[in-house]
CSV table of N, CA and C in Angstrom, one decimal:
chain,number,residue,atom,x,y,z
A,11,UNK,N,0.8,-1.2,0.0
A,11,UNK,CA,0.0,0.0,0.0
A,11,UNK,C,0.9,1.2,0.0
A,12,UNK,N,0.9,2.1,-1.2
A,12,UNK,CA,1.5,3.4,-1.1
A,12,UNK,C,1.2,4.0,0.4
A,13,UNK,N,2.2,4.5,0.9
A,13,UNK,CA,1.6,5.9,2.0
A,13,UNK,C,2.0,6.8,1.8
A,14,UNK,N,1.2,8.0,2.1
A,14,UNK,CA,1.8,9.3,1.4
A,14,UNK,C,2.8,9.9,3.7
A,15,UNK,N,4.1,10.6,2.6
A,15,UNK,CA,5.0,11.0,4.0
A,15,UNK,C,4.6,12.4,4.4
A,16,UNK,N,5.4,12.8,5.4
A,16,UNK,CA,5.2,13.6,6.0
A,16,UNK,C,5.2,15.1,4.6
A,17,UNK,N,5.9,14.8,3.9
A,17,UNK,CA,6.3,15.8,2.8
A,17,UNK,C,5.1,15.5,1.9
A,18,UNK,N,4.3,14.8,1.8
A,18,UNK,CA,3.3,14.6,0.9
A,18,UNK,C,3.7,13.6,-0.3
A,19,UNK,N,4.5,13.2,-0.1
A,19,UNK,CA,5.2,12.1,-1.3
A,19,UNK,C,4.4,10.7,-0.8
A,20,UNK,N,4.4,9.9,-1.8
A,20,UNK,CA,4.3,8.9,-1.6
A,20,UNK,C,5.5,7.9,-1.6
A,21,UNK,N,5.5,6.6,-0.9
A,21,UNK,CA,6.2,6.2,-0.6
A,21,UNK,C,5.5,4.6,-1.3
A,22,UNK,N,6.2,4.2,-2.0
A,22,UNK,CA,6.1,3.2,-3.3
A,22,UNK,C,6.9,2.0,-2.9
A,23,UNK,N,6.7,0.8,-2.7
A,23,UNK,CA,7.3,-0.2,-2.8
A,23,UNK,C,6.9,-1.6,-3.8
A,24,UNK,N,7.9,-1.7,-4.5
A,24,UNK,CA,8.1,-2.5,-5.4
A,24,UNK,C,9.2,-3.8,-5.9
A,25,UNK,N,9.2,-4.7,-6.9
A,25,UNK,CA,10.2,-5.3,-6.9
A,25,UNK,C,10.8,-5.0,-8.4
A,26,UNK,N,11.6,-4.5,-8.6
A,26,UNK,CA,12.4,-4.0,-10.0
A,26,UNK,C,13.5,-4.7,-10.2
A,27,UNK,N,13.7,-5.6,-11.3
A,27,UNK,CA,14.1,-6.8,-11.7
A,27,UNK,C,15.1,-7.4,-10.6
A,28,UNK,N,14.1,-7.9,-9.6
A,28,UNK,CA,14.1,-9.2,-9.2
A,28,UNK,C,14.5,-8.6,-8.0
A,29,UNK,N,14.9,-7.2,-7.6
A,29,UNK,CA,14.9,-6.6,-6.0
A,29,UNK,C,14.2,-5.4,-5.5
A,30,UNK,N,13.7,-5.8,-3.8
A,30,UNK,CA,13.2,-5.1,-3.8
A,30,UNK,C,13.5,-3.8,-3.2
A,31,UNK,N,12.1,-2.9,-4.0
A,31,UNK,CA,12.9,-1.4,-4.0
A,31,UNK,C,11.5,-0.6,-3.5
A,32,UNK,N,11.9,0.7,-2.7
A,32,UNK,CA,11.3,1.8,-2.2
A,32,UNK,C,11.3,2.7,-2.2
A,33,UNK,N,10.7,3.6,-3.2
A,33,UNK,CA,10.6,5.3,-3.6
A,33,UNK,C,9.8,5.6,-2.9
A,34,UNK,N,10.2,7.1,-3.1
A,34,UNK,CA,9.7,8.2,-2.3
A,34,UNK,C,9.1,9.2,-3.8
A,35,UNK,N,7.9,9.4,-4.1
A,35,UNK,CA,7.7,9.9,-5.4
A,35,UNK,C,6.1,10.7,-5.1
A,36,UNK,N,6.1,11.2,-6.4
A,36,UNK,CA,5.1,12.4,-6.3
A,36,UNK,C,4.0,11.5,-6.7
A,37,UNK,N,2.5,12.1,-6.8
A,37,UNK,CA,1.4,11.4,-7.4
A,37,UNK,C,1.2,11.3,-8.7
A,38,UNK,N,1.8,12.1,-9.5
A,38,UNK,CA,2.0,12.8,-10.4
A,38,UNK,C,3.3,11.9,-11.6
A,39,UNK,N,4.7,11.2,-10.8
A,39,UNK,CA,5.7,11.2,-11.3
A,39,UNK,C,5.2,9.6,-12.1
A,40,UNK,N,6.1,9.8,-13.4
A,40,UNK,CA,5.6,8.6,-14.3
A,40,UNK,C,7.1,7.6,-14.2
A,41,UNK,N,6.4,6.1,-14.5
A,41,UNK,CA,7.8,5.8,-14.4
A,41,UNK,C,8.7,5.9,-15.0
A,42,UNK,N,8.8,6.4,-16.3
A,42,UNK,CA,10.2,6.7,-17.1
A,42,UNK,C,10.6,7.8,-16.5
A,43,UNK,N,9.9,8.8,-16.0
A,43,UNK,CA,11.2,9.5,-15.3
A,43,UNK,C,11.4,9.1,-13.7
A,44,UNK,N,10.8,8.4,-13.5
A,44,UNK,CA,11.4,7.6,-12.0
A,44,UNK,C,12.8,6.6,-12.5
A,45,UNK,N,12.7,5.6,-13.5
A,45,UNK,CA,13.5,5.1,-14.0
A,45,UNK,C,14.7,5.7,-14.6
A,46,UNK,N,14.5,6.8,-15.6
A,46,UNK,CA,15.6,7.8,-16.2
A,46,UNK,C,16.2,8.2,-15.1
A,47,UNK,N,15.1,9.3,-14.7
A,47,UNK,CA,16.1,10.2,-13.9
A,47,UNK,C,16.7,10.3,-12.4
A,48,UNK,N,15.8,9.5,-11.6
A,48,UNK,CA,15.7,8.8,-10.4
A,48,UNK,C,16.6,8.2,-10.2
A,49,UNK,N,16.4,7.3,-10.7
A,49,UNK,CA,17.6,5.6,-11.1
A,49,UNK,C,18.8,5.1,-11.6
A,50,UNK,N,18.6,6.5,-13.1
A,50,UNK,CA,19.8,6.6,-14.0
A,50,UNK,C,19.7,5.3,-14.5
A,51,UNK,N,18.5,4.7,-14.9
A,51,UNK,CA,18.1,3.6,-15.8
A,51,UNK,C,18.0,4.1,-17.0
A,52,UNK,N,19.1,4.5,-18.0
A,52,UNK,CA,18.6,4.5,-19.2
A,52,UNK,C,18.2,3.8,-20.7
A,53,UNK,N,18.3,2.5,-20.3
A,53,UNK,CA,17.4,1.4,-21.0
A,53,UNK,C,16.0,2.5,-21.9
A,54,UNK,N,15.3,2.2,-21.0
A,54,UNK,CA,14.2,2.7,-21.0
A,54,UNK,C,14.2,4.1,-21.6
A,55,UNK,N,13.4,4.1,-23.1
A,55,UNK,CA,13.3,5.0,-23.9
A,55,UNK,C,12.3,5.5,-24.0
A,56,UNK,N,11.8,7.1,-24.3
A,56,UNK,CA,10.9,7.8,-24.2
A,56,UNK,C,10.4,8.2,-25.4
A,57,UNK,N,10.2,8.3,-26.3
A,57,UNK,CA,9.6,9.4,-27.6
A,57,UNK,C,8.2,9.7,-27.5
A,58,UNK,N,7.0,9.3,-27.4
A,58,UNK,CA,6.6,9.7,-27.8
A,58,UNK,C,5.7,10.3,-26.8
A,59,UNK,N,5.9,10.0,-25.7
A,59,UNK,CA,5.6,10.5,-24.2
A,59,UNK,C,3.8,10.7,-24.1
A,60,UNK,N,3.3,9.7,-24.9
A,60,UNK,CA,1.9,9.3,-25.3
A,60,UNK,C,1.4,8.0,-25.2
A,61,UNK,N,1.9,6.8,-25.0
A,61,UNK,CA,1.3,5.8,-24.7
A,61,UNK,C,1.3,5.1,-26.6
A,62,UNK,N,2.0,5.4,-27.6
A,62,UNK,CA,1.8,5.6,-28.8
A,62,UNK,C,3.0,4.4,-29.6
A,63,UNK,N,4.2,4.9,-28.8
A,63,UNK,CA,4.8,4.0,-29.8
A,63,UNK,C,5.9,2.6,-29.0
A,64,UNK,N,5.6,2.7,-27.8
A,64,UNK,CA,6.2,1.4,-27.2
A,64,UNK,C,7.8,1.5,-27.0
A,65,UNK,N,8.5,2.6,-27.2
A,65,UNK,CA,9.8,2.1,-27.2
A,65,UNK,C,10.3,2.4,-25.4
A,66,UNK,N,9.1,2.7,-24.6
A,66,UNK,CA,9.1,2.9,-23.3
A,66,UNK,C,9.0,2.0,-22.5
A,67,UNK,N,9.1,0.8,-23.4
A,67,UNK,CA,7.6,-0.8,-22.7
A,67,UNK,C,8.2,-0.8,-21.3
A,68,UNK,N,8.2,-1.3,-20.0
A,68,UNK,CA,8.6,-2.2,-19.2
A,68,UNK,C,7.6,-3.2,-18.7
A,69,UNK,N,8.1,-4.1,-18.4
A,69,UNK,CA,7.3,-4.9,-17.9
A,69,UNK,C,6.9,-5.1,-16.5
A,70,UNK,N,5.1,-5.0,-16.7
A,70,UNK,CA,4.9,-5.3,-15.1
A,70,UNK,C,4.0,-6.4,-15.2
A,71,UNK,N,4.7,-7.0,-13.6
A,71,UNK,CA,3.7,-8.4,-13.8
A,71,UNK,C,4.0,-8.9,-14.9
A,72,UNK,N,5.0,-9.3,-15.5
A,72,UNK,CA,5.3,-10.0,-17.0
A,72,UNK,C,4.5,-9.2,-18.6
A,73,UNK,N,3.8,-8.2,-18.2
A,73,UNK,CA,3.1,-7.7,-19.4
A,73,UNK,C,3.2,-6.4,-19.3
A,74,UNK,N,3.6,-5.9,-21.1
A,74,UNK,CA,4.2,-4.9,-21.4
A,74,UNK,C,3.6,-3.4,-20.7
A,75,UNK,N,3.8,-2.6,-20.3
A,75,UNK,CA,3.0,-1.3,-19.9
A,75,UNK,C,3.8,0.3,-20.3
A,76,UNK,N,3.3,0.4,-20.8
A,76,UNK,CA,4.1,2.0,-21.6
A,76,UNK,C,4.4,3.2,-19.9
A,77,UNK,N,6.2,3.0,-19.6
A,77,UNK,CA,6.2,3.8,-18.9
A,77,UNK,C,6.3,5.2,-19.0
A,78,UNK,N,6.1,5.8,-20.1
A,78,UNK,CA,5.8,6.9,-20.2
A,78,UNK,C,4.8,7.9,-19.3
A,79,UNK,N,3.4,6.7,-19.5
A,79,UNK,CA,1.9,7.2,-18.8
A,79,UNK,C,1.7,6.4,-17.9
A,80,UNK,N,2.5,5.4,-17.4
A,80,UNK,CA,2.5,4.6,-16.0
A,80,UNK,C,2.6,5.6,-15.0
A,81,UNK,N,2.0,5.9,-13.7
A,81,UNK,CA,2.2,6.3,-12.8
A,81,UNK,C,3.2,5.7,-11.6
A,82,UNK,N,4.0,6.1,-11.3
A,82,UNK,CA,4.9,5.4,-10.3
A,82,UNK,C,4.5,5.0,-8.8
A,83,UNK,N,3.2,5.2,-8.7
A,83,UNK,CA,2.6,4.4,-7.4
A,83,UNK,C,1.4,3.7,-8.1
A,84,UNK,N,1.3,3.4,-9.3
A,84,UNK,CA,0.7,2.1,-9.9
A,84,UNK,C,1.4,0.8,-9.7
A,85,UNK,N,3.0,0.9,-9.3
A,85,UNK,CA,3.9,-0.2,-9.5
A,85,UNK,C,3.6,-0.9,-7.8
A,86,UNK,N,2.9,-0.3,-6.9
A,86,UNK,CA,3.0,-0.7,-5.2
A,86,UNK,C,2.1,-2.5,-5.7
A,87,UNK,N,3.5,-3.0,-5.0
A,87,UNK,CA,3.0,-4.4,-4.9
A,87,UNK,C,3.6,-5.2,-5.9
A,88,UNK,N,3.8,-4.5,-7.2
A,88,UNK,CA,4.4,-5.6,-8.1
A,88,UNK,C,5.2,-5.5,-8.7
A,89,UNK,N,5.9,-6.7,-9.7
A,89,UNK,CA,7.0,-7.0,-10.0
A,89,UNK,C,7.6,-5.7,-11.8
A,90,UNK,N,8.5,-5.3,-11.5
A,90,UNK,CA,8.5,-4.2,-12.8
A,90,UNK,C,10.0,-5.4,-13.3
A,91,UNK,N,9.9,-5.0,-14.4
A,91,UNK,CA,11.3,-5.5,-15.3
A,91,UNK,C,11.7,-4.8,-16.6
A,92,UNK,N,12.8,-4.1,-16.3
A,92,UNK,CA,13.2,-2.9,-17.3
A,92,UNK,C,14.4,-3.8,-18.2
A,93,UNK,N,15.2,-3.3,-19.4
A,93,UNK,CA,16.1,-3.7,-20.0
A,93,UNK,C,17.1,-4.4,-19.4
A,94,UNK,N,17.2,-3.5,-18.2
A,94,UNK,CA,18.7,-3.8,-17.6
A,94,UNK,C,18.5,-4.8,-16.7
A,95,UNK,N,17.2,-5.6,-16.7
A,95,UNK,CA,16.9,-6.4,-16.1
A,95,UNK,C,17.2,-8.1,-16.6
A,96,UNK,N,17.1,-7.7,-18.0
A,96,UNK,CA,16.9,-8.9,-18.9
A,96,UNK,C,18.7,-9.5,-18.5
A,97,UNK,N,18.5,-10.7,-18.5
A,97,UNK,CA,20.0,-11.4,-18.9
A,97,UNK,C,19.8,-13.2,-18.8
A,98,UNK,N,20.4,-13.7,-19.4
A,98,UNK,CA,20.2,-15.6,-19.0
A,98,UNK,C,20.4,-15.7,-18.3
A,99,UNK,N,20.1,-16.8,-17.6
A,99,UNK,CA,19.9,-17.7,-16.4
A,99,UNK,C,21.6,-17.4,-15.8
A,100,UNK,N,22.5,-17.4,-16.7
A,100,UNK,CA,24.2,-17.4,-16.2
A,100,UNK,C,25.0,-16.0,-16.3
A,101,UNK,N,23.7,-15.1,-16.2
A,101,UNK,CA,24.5,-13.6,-16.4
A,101,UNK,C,24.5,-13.2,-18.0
A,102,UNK,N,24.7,-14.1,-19.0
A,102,UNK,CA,24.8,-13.8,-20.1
A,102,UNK,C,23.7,-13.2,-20.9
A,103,UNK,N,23.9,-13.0,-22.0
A,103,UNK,CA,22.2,-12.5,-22.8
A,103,UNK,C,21.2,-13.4,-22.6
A,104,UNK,N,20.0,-12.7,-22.6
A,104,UNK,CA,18.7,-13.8,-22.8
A,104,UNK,C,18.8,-14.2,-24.3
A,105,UNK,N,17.8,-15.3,-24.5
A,105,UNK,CA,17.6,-15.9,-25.7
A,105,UNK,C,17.2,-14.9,-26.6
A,106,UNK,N,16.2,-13.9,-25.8
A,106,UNK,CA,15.8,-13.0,-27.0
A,106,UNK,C,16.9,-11.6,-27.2
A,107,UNK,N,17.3,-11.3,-26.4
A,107,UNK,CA,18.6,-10.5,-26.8
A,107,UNK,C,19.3,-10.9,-27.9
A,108,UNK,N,20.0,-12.5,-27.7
A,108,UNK,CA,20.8,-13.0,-28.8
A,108,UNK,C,20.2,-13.5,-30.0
A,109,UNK,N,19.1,-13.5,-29.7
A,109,UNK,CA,17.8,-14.0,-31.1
A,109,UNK,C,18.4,-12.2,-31.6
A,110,UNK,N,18.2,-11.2,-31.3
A,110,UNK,CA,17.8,-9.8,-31.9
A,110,UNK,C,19.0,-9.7,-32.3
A,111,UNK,N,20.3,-9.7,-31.4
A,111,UNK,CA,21.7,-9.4,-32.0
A,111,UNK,C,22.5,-10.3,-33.6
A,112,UNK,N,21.6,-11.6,-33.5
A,112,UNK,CA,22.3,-12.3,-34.6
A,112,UNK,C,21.5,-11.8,-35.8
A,113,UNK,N,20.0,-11.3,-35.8
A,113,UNK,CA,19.5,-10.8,-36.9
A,113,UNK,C,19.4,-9.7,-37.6
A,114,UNK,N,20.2,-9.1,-36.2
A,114,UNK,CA,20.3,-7.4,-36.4
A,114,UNK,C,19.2,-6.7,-36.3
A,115,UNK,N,17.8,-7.3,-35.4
A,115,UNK,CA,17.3,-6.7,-35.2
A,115,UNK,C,16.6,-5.8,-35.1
A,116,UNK,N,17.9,-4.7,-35.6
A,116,UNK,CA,17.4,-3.4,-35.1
A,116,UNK,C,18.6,-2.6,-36.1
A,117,UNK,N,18.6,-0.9,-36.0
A,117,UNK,CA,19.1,0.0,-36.2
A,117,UNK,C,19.7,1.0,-35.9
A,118,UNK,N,18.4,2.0,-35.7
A,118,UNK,CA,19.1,2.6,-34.7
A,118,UNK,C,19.2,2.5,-33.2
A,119,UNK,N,18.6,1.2,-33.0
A,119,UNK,CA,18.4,1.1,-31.4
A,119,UNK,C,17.5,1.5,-30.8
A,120,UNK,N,16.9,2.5,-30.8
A,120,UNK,CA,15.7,3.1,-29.7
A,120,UNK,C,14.8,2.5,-29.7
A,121,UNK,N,14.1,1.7,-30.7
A,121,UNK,CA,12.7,0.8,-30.0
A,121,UNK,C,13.2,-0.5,-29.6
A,122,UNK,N,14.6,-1.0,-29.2
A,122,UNK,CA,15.0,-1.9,-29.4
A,122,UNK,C,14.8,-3.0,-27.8
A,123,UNK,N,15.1,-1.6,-26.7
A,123,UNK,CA,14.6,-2.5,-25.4
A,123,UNK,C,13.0,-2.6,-24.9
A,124,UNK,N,12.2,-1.6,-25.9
A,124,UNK,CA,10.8,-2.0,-25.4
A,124,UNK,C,10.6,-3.7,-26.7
A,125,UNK,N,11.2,-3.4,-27.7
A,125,UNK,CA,10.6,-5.0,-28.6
A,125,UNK,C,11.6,-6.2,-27.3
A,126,UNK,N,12.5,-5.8,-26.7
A,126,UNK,CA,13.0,-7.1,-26.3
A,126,UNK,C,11.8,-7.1,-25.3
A,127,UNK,N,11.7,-6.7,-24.6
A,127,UNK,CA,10.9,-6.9,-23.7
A,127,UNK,C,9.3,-7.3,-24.0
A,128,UNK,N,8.9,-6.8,-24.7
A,128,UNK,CA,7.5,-6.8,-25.8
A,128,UNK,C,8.0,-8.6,-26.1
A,129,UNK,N,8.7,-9.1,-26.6
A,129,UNK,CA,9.0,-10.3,-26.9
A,129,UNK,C,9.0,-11.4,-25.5
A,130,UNK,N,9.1,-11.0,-24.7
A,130,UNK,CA,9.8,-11.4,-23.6
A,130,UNK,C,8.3,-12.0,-22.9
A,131,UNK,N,7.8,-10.7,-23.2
A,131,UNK,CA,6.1,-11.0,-22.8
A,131,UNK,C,5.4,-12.2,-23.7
A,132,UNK,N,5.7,-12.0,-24.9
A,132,UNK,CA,5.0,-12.4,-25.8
A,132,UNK,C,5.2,-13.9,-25.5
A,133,UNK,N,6.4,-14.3,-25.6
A,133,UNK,CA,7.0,-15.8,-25.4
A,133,UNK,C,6.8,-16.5,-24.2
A,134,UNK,N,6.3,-15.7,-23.0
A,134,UNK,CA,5.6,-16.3,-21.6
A,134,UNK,C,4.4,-16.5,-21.6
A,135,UNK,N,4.0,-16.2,-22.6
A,135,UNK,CA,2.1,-16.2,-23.0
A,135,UNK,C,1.9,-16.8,-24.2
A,136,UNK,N,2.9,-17.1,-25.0
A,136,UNK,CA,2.9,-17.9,-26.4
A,136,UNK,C,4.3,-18.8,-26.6
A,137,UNK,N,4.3,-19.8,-25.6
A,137,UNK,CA,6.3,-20.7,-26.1
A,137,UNK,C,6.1,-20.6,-27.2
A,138,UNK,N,5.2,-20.8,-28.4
A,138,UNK,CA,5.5,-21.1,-29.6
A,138,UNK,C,4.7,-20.8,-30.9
A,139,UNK,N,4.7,-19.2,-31.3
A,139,UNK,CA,4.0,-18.2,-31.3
A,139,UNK,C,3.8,-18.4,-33.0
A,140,UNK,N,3.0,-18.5,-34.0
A,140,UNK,CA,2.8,-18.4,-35.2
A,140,UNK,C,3.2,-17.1,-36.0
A,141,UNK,N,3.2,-16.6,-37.3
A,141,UNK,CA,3.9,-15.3,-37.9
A,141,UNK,C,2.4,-14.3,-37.1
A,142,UNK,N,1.5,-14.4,-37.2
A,142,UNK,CA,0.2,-13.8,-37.1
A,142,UNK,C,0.4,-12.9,-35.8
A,143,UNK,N,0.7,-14.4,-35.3
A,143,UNK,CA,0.6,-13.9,-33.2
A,143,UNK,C,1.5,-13.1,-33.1
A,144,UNK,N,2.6,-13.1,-33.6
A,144,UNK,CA,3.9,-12.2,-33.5
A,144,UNK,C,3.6,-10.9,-33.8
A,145,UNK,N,3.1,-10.4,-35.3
A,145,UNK,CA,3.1,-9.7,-35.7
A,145,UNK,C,1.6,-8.8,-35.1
A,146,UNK,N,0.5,-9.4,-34.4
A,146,UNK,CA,0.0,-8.7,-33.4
A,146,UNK,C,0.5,-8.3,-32.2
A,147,UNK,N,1.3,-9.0,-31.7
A,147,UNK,CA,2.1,-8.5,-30.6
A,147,UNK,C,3.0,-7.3,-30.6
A,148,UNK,N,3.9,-7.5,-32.1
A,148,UNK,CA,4.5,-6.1,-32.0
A,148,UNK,C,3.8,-5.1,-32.8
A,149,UNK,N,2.8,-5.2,-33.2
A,149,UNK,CA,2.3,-3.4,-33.9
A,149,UNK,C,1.9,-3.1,-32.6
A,150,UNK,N,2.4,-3.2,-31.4
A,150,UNK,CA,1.6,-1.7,-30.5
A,150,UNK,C,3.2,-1.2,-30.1
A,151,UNK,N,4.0,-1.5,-30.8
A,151,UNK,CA,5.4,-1.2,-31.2
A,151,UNK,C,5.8,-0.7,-32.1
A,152,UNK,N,6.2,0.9,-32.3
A,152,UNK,CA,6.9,1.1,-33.6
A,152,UNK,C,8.2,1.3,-34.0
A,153,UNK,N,8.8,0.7,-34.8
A,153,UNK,CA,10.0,1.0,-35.1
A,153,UNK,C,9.8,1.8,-36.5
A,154,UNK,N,10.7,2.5,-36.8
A,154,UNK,CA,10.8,3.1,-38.1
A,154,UNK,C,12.1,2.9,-39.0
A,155,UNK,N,13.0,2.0,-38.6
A,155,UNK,CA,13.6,1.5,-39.4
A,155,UNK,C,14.2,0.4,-40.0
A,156,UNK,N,13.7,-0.8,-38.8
A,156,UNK,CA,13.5,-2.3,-39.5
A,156,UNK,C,13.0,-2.8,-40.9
A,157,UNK,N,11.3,-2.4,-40.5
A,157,UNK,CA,10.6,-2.7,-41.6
A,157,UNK,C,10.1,-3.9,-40.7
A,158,UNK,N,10.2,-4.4,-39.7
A,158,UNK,CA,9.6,-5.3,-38.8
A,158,UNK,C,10.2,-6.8,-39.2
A,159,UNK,N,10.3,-7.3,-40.5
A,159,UNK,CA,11.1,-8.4,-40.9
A,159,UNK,C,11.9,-9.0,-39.8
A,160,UNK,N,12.7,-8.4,-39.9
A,160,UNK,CA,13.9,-8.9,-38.6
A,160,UNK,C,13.4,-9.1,-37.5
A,161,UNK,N,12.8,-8.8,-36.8
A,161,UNK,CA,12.1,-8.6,-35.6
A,161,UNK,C,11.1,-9.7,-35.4
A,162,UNK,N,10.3,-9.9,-36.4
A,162,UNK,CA,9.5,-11.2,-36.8
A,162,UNK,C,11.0,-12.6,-36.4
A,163,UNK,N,11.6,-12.4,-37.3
A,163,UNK,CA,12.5,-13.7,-37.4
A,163,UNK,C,13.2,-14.1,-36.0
A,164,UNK,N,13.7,-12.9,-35.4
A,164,UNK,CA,14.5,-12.3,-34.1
A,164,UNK,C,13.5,-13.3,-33.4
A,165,UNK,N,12.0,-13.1,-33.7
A,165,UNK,CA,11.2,-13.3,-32.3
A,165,UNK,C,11.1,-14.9,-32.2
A,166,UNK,N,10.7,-15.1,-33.4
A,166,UNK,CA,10.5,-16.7,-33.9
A,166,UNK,C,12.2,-17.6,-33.4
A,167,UNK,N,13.1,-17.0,-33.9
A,167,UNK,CA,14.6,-17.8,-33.4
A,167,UNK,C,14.8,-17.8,-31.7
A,168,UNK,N,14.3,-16.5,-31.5
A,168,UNK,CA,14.2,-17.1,-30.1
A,168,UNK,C,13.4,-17.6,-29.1
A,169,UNK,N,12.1,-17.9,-29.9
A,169,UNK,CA,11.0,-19.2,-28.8
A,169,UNK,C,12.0,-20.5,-29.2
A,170,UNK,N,12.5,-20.6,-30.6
A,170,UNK,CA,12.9,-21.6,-31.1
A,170,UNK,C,14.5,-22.1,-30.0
A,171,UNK,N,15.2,-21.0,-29.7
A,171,UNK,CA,16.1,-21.0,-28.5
A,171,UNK,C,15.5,-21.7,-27.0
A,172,UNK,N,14.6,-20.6,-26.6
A,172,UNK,CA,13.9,-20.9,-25.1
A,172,UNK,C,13.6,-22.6,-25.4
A,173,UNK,N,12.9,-23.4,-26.3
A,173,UNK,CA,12.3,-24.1,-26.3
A,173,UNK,C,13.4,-25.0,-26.3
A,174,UNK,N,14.9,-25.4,-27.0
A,174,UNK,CA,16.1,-25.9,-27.1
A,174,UNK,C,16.8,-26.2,-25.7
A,175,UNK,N,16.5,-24.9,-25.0
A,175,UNK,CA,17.5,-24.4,-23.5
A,175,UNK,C,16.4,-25.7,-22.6
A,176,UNK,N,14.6,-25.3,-22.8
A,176,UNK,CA,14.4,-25.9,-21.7
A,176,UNK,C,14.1,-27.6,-22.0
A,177,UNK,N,15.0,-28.2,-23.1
A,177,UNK,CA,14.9,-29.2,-23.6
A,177,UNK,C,13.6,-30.2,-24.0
A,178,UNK,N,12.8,-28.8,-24.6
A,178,UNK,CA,11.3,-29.4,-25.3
A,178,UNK,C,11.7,-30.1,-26.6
């Protein structure tokens, strides 16, 4: 349960990839700038500061949420997971990091940790996702310079990964 302090802040407790954590924040403050500026998490990318193009995703509760227009005492109680959260089971890349890096993924990078994450979601809710499912998943994602191709393939090589690792 948020409580608001003596200063009128609230006081936010949460678990942010995988520890937990307690802010002191306004009613007001979103999480990309609790994460940006707060944190000095900058994974987590901002454009369009609208709920519009995803490249802000983090994940709460395993499913995507635009921290842009997230409120930072929406997070009291549960689990958040931002970019710098992601890594394999041994410290190393996740499946879907190394699925994105061998395809190239990407370009300029900026929608690059909301699709990992967007994927990340996708593949806990679908091990083994058809072109269709995928390609619903990410249009609430935009990139502007893939062309999405890669990203499709990226997503598909790495259920095809997770599913190898957990010896299906």
């Amino acid at each position: 349960m948020s409580l608001v302090s003596q200063d009128g802040n609230l006081k936010v407790s949460f678990t942010l990839n995988g520890r937990a954590t307690t802010v002191q924040t306004t009613s007001t403050r979103v999480v990309s700038d609790l994460l940006r500026d707060d944190m000095n998490m900058k994974g987590t990318r901002v454009s369009c500061g609208r709920t519009v193009c995803g490249a802000c995703s983090v994940l709460v509760d395993g499913f995507p949420r635009a921290a842009c227009s997230t409120f930072t005492f929406e997070l009291e109680g549960r689990d958040v997971q931002t970019i710098e959260g992601v890594e394999g089971s041994d410290g190393s890349l996740d499946p879907v990091q190394t699925a994105f890096a061998r395809k190239s993924a990407f370009q300029c990078g900026f929608c690059t940790s909301g699709m990992i994450l967007l994927a990340k979601s996708l593949l806990a809710a679908h091990p083994d996702p058809d072109r269709e499912t995928i390609i619903a998943w990410i249009s609430s994602n935009i990139c502007r310079c893939t062309g999405y191709e890669l990203i499709i393939e990226a997503v598909q090589d790495a259920a095809k990964a997770i599913k190898a690792e957990a010896g299906a």
